[in-house]
mmCIF file of C-alpha atoms in Angstrom:
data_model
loop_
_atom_site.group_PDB
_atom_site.id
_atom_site.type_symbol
_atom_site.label_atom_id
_atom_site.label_comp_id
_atom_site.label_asym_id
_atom_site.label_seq_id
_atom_site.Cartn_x
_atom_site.Cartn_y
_atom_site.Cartn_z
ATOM 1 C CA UNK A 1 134.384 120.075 196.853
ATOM 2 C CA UNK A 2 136.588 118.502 199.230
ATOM 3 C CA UNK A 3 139.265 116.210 198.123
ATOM 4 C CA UNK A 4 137.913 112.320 198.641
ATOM 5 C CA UNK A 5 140.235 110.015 199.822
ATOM 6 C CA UNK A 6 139.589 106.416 198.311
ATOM 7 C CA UNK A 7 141.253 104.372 200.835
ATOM 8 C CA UNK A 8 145.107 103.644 201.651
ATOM 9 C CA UNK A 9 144.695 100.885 198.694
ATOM 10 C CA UNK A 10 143.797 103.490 196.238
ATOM 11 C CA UNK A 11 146.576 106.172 194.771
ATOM 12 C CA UNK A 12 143.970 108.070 193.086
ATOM 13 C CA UNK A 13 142.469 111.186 194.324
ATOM 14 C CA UNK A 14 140.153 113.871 192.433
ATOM 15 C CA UNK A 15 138.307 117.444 192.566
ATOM 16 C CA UNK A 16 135.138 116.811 191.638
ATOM 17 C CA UNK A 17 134.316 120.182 189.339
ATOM 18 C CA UNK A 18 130.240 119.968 188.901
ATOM 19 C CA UNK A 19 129.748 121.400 185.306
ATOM 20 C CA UNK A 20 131.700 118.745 183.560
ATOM 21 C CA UNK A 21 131.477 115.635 186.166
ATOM 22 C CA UNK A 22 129.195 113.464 183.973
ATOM 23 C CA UNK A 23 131.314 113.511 180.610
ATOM 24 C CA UNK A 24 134.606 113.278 182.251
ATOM 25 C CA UNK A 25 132.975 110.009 184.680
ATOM 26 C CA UNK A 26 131.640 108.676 181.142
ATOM 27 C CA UNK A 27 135.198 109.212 179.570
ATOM 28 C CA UNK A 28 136.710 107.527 182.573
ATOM 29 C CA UNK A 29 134.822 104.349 182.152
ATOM 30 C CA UNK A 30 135.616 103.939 178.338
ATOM 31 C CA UNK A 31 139.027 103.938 179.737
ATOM 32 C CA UNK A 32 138.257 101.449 182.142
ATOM 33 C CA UNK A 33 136.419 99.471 179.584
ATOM 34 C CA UNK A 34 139.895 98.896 177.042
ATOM 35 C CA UNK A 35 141.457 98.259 180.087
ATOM 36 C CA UNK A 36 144.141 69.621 198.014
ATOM 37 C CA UNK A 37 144.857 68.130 200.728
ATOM 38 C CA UNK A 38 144.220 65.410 202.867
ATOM 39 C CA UNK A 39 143.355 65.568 206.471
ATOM 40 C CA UNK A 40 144.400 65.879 210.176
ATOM 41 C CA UNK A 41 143.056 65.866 213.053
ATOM 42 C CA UNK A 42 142.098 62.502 212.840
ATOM 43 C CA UNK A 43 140.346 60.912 209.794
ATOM 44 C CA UNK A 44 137.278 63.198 209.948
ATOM 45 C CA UNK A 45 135.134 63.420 206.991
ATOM 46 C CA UNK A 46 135.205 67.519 207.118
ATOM 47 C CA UNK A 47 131.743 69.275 208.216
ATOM 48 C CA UNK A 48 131.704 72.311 210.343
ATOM 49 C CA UNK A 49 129.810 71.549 213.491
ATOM 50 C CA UNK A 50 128.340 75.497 213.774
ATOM 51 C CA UNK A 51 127.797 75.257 209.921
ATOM 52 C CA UNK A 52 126.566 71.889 209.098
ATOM 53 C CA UNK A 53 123.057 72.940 210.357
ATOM 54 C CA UNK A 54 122.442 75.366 207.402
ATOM 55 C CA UNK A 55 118.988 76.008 208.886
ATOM 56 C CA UNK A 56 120.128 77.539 212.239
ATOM 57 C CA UNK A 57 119.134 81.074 212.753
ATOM 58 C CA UNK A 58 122.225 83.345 213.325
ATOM 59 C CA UNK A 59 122.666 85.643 215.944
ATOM 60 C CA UNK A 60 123.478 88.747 214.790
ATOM 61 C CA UNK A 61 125.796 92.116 216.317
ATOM 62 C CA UNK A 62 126.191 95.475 216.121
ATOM 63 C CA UNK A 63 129.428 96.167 214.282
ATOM 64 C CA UNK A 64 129.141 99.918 214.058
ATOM 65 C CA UNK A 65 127.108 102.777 215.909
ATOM 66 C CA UNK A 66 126.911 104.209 212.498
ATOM 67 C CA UNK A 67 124.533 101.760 211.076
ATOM 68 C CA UNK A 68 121.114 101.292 211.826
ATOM 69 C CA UNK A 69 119.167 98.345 213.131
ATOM 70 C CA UNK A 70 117.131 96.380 211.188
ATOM 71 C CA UNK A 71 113.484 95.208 211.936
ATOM 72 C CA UNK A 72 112.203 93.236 208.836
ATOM 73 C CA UNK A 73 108.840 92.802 209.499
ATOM 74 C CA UNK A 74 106.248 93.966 207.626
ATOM 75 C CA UNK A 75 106.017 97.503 207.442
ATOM 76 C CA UNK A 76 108.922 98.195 209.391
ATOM 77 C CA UNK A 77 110.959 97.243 206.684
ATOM 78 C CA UNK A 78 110.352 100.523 204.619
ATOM 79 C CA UNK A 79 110.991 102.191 208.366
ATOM 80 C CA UNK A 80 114.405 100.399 208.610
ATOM 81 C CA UNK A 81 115.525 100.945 204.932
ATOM 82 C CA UNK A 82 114.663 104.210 204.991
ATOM 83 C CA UNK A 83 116.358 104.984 208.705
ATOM 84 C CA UNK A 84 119.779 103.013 207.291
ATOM 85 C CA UNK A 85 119.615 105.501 204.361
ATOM 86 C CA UNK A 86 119.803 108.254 206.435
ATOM 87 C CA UNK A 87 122.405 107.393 208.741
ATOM 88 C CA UNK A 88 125.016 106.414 205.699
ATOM 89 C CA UNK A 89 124.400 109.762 204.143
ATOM 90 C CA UNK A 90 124.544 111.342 207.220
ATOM 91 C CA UNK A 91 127.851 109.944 207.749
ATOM 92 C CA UNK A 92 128.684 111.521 204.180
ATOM 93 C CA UNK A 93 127.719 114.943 205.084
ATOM 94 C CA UNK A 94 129.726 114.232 208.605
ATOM 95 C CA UNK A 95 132.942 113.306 206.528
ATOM 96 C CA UNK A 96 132.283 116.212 204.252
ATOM 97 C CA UNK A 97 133.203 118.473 207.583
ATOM 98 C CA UNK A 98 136.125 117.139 208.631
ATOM 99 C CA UNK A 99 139.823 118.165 207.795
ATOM 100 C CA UNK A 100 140.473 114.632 205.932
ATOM 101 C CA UNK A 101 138.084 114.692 203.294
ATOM 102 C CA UNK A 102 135.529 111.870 202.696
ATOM 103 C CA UNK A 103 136.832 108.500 202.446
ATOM 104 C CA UNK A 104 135.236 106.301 200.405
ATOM 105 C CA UNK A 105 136.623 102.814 201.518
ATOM 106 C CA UNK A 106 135.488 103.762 205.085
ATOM 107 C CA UNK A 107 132.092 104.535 203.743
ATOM 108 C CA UNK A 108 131.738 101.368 201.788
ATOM 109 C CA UNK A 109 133.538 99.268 204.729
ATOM 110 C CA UNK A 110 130.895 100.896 207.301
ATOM 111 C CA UNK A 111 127.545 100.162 205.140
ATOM 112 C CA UNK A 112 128.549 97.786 202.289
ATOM 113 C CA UNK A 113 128.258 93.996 202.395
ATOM 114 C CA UNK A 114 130.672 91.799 202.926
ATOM 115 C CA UNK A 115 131.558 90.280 199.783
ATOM 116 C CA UNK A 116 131.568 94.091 198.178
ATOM 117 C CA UNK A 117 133.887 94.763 200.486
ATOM 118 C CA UNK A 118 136.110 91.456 199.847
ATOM 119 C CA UNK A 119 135.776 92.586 195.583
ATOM 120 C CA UNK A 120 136.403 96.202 196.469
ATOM 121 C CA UNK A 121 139.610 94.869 197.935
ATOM 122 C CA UNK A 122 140.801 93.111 195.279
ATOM 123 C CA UNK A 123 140.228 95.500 193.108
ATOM 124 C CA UNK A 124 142.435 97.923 194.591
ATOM 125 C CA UNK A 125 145.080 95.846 194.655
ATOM 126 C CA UNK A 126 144.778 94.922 191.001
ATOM 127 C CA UNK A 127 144.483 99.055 189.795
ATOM 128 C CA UNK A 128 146.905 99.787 192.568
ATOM 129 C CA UNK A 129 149.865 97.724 190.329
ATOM 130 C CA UNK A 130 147.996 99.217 187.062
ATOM 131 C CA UNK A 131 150.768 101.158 185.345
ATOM 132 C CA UNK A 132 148.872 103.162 182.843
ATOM 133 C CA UNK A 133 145.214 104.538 183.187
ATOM 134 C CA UNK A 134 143.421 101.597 181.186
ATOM 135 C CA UNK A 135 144.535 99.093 183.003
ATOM 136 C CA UNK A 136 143.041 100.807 186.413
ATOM 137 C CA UNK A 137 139.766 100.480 188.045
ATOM 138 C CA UNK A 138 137.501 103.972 189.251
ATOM 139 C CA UNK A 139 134.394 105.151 189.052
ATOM 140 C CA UNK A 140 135.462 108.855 190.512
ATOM 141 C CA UNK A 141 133.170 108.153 193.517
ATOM 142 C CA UNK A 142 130.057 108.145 191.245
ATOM 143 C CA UNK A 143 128.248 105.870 193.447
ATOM 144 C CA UNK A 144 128.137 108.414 196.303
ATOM 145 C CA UNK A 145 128.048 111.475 193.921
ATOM 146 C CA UNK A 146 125.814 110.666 190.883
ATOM 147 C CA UNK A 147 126.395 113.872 188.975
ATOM 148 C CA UNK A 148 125.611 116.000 192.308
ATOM 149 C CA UNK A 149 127.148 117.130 195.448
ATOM 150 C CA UNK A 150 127.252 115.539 199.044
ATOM 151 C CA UNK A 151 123.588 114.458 199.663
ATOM 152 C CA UNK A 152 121.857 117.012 202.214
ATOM 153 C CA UNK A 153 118.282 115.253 202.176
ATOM 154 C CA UNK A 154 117.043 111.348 200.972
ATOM 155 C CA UNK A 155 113.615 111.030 200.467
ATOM 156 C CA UNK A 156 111.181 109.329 197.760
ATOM 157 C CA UNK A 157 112.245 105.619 199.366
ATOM 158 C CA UNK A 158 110.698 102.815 197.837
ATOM 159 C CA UNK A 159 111.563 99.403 198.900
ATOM 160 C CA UNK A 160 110.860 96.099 196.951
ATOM 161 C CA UNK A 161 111.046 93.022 198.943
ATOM 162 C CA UNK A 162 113.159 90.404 197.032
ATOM 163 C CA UNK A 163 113.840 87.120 199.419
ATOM 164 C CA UNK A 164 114.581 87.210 203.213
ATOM 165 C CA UNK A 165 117.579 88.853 203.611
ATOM 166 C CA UNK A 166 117.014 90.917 200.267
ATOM 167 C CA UNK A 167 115.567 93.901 199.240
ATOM 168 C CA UNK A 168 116.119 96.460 196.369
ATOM 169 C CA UNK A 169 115.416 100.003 197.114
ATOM 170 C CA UNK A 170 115.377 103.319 194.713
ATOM 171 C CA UNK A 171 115.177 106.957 196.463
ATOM 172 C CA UNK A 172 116.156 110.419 195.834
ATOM 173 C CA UNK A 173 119.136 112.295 196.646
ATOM 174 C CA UNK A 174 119.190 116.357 196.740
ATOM 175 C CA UNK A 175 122.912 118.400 197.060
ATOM 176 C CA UNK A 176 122.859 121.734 198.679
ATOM 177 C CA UNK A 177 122.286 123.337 195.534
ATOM 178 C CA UNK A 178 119.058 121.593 194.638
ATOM 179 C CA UNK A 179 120.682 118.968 192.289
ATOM 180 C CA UNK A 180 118.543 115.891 192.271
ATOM 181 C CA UNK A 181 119.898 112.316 191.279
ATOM 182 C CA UNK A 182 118.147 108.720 191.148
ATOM 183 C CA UNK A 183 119.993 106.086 193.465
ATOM 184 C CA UNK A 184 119.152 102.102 192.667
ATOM 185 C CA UNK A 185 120.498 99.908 195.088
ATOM 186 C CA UNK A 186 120.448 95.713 196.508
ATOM 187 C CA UNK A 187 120.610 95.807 199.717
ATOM 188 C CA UNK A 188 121.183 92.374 202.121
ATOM 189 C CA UNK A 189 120.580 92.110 205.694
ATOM 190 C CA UNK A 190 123.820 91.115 207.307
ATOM 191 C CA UNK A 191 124.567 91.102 211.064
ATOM 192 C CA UNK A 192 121.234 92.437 212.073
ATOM 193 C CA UNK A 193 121.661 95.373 209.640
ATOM 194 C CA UNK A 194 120.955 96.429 205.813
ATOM 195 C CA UNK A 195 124.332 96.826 203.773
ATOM 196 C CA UNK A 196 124.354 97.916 200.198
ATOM 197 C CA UNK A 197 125.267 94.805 198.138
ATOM 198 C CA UNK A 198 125.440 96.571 194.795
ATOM 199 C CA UNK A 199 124.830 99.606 192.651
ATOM 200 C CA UNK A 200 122.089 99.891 189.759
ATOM 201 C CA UNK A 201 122.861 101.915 186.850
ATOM 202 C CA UNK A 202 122.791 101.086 182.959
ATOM 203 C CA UNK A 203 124.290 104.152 182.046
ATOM 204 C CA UNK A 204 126.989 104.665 184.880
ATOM 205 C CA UNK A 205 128.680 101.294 184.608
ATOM 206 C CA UNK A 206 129.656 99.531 182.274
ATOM 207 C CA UNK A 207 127.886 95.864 183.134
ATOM 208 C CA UNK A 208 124.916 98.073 184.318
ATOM 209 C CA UNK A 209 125.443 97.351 188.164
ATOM 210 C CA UNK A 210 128.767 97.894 189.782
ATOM 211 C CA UNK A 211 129.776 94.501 191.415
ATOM 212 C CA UNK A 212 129.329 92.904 188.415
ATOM 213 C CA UNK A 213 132.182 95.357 186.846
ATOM 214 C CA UNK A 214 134.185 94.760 189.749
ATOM 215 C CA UNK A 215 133.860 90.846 188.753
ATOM 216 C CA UNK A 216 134.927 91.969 184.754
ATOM 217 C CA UNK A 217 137.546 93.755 185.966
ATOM 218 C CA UNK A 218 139.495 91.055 188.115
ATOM 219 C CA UNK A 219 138.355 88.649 185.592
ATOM 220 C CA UNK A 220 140.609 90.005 182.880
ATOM 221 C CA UNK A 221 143.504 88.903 185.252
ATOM 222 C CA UNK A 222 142.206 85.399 184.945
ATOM 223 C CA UNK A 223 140.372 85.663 180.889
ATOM 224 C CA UNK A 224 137.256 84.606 182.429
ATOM 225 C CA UNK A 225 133.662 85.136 181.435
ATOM 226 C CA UNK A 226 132.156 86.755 184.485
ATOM 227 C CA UNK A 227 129.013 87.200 183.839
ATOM 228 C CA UNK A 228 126.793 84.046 183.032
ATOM 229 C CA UNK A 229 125.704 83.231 179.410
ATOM 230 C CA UNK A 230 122.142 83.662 178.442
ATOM 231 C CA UNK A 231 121.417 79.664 178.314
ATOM 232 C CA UNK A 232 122.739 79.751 181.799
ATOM 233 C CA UNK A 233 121.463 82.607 183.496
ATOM 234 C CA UNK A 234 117.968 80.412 183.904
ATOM 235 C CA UNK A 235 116.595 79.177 187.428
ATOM 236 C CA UNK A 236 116.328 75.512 185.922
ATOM 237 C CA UNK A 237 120.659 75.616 184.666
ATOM 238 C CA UNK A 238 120.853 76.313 188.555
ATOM 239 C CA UNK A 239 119.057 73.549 189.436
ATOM 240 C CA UNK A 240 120.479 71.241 187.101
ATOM 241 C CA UNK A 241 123.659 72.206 188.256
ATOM 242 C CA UNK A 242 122.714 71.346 192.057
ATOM 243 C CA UNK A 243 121.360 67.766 191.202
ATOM 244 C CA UNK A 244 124.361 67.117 189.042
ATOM 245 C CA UNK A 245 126.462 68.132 192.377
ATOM 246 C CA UNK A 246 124.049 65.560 194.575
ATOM 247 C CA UNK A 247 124.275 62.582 192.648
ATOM 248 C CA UNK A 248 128.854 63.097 192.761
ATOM 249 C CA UNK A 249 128.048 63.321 196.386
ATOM 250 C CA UNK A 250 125.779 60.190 196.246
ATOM 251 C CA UNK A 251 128.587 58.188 194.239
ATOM 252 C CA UNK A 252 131.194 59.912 196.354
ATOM 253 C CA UNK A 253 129.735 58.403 199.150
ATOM 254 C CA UNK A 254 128.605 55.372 198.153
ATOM 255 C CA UNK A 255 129.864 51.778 199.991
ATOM 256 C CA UNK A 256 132.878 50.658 197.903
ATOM 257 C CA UNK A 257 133.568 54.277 196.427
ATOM 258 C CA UNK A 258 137.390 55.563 196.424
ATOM 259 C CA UNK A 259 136.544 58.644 195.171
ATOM 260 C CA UNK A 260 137.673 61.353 197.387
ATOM 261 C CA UNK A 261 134.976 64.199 198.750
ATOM 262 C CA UNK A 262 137.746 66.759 198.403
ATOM 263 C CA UNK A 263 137.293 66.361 194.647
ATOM 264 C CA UNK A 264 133.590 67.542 195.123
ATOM 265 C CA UNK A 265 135.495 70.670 196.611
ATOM 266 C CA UNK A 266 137.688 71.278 193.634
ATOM 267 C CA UNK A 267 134.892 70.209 190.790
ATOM 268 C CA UNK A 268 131.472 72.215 191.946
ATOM 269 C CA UNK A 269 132.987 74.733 194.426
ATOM 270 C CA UNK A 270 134.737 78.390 193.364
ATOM 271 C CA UNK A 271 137.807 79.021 193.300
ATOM 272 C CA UNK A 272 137.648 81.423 196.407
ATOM 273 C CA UNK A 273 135.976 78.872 198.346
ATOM 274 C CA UNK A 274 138.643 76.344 197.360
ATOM 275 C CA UNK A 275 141.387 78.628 198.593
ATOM 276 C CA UNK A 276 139.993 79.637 202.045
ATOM 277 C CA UNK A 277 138.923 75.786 202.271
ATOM 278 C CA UNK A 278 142.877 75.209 202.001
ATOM 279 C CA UNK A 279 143.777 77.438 204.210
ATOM 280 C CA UNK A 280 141.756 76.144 207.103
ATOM 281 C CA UNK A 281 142.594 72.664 206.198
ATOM 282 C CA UNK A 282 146.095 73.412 206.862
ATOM 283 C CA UNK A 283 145.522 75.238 209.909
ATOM 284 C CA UNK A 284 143.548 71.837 211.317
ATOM 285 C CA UNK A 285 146.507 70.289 210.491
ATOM 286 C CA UNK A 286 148.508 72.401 213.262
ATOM 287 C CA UNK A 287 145.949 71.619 215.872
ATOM 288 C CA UNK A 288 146.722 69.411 219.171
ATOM 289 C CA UNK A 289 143.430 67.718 219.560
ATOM 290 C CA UNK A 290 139.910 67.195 217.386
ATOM 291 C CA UNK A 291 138.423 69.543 219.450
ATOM 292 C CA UNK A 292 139.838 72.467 218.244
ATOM 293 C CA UNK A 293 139.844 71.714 214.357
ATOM 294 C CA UNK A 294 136.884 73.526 212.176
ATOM 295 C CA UNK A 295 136.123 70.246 210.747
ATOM 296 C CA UNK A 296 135.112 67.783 213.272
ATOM 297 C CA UNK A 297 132.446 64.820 212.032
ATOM 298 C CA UNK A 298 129.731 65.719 209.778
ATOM 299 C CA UNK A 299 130.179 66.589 205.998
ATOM 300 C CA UNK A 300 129.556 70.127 204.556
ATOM 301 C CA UNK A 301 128.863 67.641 200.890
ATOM 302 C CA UNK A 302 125.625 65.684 202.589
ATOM 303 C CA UNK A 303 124.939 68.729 204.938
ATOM 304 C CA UNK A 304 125.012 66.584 208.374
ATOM 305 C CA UNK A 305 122.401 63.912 206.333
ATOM 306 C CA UNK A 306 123.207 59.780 205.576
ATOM 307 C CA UNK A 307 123.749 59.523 201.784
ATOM 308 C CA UNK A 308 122.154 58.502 199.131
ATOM 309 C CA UNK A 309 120.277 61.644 199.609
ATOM 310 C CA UNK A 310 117.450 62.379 197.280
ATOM 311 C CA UNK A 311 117.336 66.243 195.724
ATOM 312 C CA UNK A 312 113.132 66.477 196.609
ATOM 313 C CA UNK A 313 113.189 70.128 195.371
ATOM 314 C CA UNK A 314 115.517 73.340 194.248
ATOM 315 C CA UNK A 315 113.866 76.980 194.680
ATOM 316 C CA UNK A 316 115.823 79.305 192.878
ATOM 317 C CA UNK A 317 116.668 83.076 193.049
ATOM 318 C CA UNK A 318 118.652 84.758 190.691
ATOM 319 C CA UNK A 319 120.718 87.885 191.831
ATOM 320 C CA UNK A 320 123.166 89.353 189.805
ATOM 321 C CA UNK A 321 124.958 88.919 186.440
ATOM 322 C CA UNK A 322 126.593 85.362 187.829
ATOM 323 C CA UNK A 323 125.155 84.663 191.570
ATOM 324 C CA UNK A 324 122.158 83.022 192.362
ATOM 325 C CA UNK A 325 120.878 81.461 195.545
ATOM 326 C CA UNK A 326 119.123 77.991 195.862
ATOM 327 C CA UNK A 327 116.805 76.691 198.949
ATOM 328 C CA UNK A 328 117.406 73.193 198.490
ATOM 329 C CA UNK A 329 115.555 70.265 200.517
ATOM 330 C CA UNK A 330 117.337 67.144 200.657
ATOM 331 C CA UNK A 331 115.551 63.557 201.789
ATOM 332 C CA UNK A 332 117.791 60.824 202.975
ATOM 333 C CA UNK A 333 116.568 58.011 200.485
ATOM 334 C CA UNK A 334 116.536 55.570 203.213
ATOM 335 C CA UNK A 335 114.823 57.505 206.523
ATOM 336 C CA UNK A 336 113.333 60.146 204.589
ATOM 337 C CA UNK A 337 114.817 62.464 207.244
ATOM 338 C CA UNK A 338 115.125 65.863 205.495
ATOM 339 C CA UNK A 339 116.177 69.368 205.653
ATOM 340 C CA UNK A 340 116.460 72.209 204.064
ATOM 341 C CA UNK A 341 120.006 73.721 202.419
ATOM 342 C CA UNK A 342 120.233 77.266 201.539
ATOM 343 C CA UNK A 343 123.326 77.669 198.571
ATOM 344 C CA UNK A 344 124.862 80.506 196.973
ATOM 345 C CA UNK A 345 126.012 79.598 193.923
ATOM 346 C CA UNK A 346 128.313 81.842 191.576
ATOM 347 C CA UNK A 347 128.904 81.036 187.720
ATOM 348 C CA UNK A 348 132.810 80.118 187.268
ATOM 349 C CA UNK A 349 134.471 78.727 184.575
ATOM 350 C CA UNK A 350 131.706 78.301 182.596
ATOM 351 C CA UNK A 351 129.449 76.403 185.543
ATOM 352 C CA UNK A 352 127.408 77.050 188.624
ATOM 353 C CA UNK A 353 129.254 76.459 191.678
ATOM 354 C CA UNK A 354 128.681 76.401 195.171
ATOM 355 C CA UNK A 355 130.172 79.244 196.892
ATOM 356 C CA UNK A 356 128.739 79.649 200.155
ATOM 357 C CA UNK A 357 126.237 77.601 202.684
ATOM 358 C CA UNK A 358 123.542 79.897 204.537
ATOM 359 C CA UNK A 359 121.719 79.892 207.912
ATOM 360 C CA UNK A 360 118.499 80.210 207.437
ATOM 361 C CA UNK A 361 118.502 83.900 208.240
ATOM 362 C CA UNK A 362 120.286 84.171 204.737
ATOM 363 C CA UNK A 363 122.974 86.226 206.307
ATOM 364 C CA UNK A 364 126.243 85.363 204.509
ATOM 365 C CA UNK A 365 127.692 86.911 208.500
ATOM 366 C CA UNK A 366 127.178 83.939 209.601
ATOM 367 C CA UNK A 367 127.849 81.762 206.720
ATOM 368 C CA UNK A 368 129.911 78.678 206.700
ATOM 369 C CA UNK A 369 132.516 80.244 204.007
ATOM 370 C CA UNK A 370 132.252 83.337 206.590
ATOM 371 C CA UNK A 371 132.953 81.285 209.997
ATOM 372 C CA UNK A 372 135.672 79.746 207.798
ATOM 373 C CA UNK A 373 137.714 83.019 207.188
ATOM 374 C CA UNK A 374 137.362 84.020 211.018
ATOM 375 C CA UNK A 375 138.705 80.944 211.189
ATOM 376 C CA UNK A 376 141.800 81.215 209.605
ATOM 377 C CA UNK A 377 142.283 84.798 210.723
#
């Protein structure tokens, strides 16, 4: 088999040899395994004007003529799963041909989502200043070669639909010498198009779906819990964790108050949103009129609505190990004007915390933490 080429992150490069692939991978993840600020442009109270209406459909692109539209209704759905499938492992077998090898990071940067892509990242850059084998990160390219060869056919598709936006899908794969292997993916509608979101395998890795190991593994830099404890991995710690976040934004808010609503930033969102919240913050700061600052008027705490607000009901999906994702409707205590809030939340530091706000297309490409890192690009 052809040399793969993980990406110019990633130092490590392999020959796959069939016979003894599994036990090697297996051996390879035991190895694995021990392995702010106050405001300018004027004295705005910080709400994205494109964001703050987290029920606006977004638009949607084309990114790459590699990847397949998407039509999610009804039974097209199964058509458009199963037509993405074939055009990423056509791609494979495409790679396979060509002087260079397969790359894996342009595979996963072509038809993964997003935030894979933003963990993948940071993963190579952790294993890339590894200096000894457990303190890397690999999994050999066993997502795209579960014990077999480069995938000639995909067939057997089932698709289960999850929420809008969200589907989980098992098929078959089948290598030019008749090797079959079982492929469990989570797949998210992003930009008009399904990207894988994560891998499904107990056995394979070691948190039983890969983006949850990629979450242990930059964890260890930080000795954080990753994955959510048993008492909170339950729909109703989510909710209590969103009503706890209302009623700071309530007293936050409230006539007299000199609380800040940047501490609502620091207290109940991640870390990652904190930083890229900085970041464009700053880069408001550096801009010669209102106009051209992300955050103009309305508040991404009270979601464009007059506090007190009242939490009317939480609907809540959980995802992986540590995200979830809450449709939230919120009532202005005083108009009863409401609207609907779509959250994903991500357990850090031992809480549930806000980490992105969603269109209602659930399409974290046109997020508000999304529009904020074009932003500061």
């Amino acid at each position: 088999m052809k040399k793969l080429l993980i990406s110019a992150f990633a130092v490590l490069t392999w020959t796959m040899q069939s016979n003894n692939l599994i036990r090697y991978m297996k051996r390879l993840f035991l190895l694995g395994l021990a392995v702010a600020m106050l405001i300018a442009c004027g004295n705005r109270t910080a709400g994205d004007t494109a964001g703050s209406d987290s029920t606006m459909q977004g638009d949607g692109e084309h990114q790459s003529s590699d990847i397949v539209s998407a039509d999610v209704s009804g039974a097209d759905l199964q058509l458009a799963v199963e037509a993405q499938l074939q055009a990423v492992y056509a791609k494979l077998r495409e790679m396979d041909t060509t002087d260079d090898g397969i790359n894996i990071r342009q595979l996963d940067k072509l038809f993964c989502s997003e935030e894979f892509n933003r963990l993948e990242g940071e993963v190579f850059e952790k294993s890339g200043k590894a200096t000894n084998p457990e303190e890397s990160f690999s999994d050999e390219g066993w997502r795209w070669f579960p014990g077999i060869g480069v995938a000639e056919k995909v067939d057997s598709v089932t698709v289960e639909f999850i929420q809008k936006g969200r589907i989980e899908t098992k098929f078959r794969l089948t290598d030019k010498q008749g090797r079959k292997a079982r492929q469990y993916l989570v797949m998210l509608l992003e930009n008009g198009q399904w990207k894988i979101h994560n891998w499904i395998d107990a056995e394979a890795f070691p948190e039983g779906n890969y983006l949850d190991w990629m979450k242990r593994y930059l964890g260890i830099q930080e000795g954080e819990v990753m994955v959510a404890p048993e008492e909170d991995w339950t729909e109703e710690a989510v909710e209590k964790a969103i009503k706890g976040y209302y009623d700071a934004v309530n007293k936050t808010f409230a006539q007299g108050s000199k609380l800040s609503p940047f501490d609502l930033d620091k207290q109940y969102y991640t870390a990652y949103w904190n930083e890229v919240y900085d970041k464009v913050n700053k880069k408001d700061e550096q801009q010669t009129s209102t106009e051209n600052c992300f955050f103009i008027d309305d508040a991404h705490w009270s979601c464009g609505l007059e506090t007190p607000l009242v939490v009317e009901s939480v609907k809540v999906e959980l995802t992986t190990g540590d995200t979830a994702e809450a449709i939230v409707k919120l009532k202005e205590k005083e108009t009863g004007m409401s609207q609907k809030v779509i959250l994903s939340m991500e357990y850090e530091k031992g809480q549930w915390r806000i980490h992105d706000i969603l269109k209602k297309s659930h399409d974290p490409s046109d997020s508000m933490l999304t529009k904020m890192e074009k932003y500061i690009e």
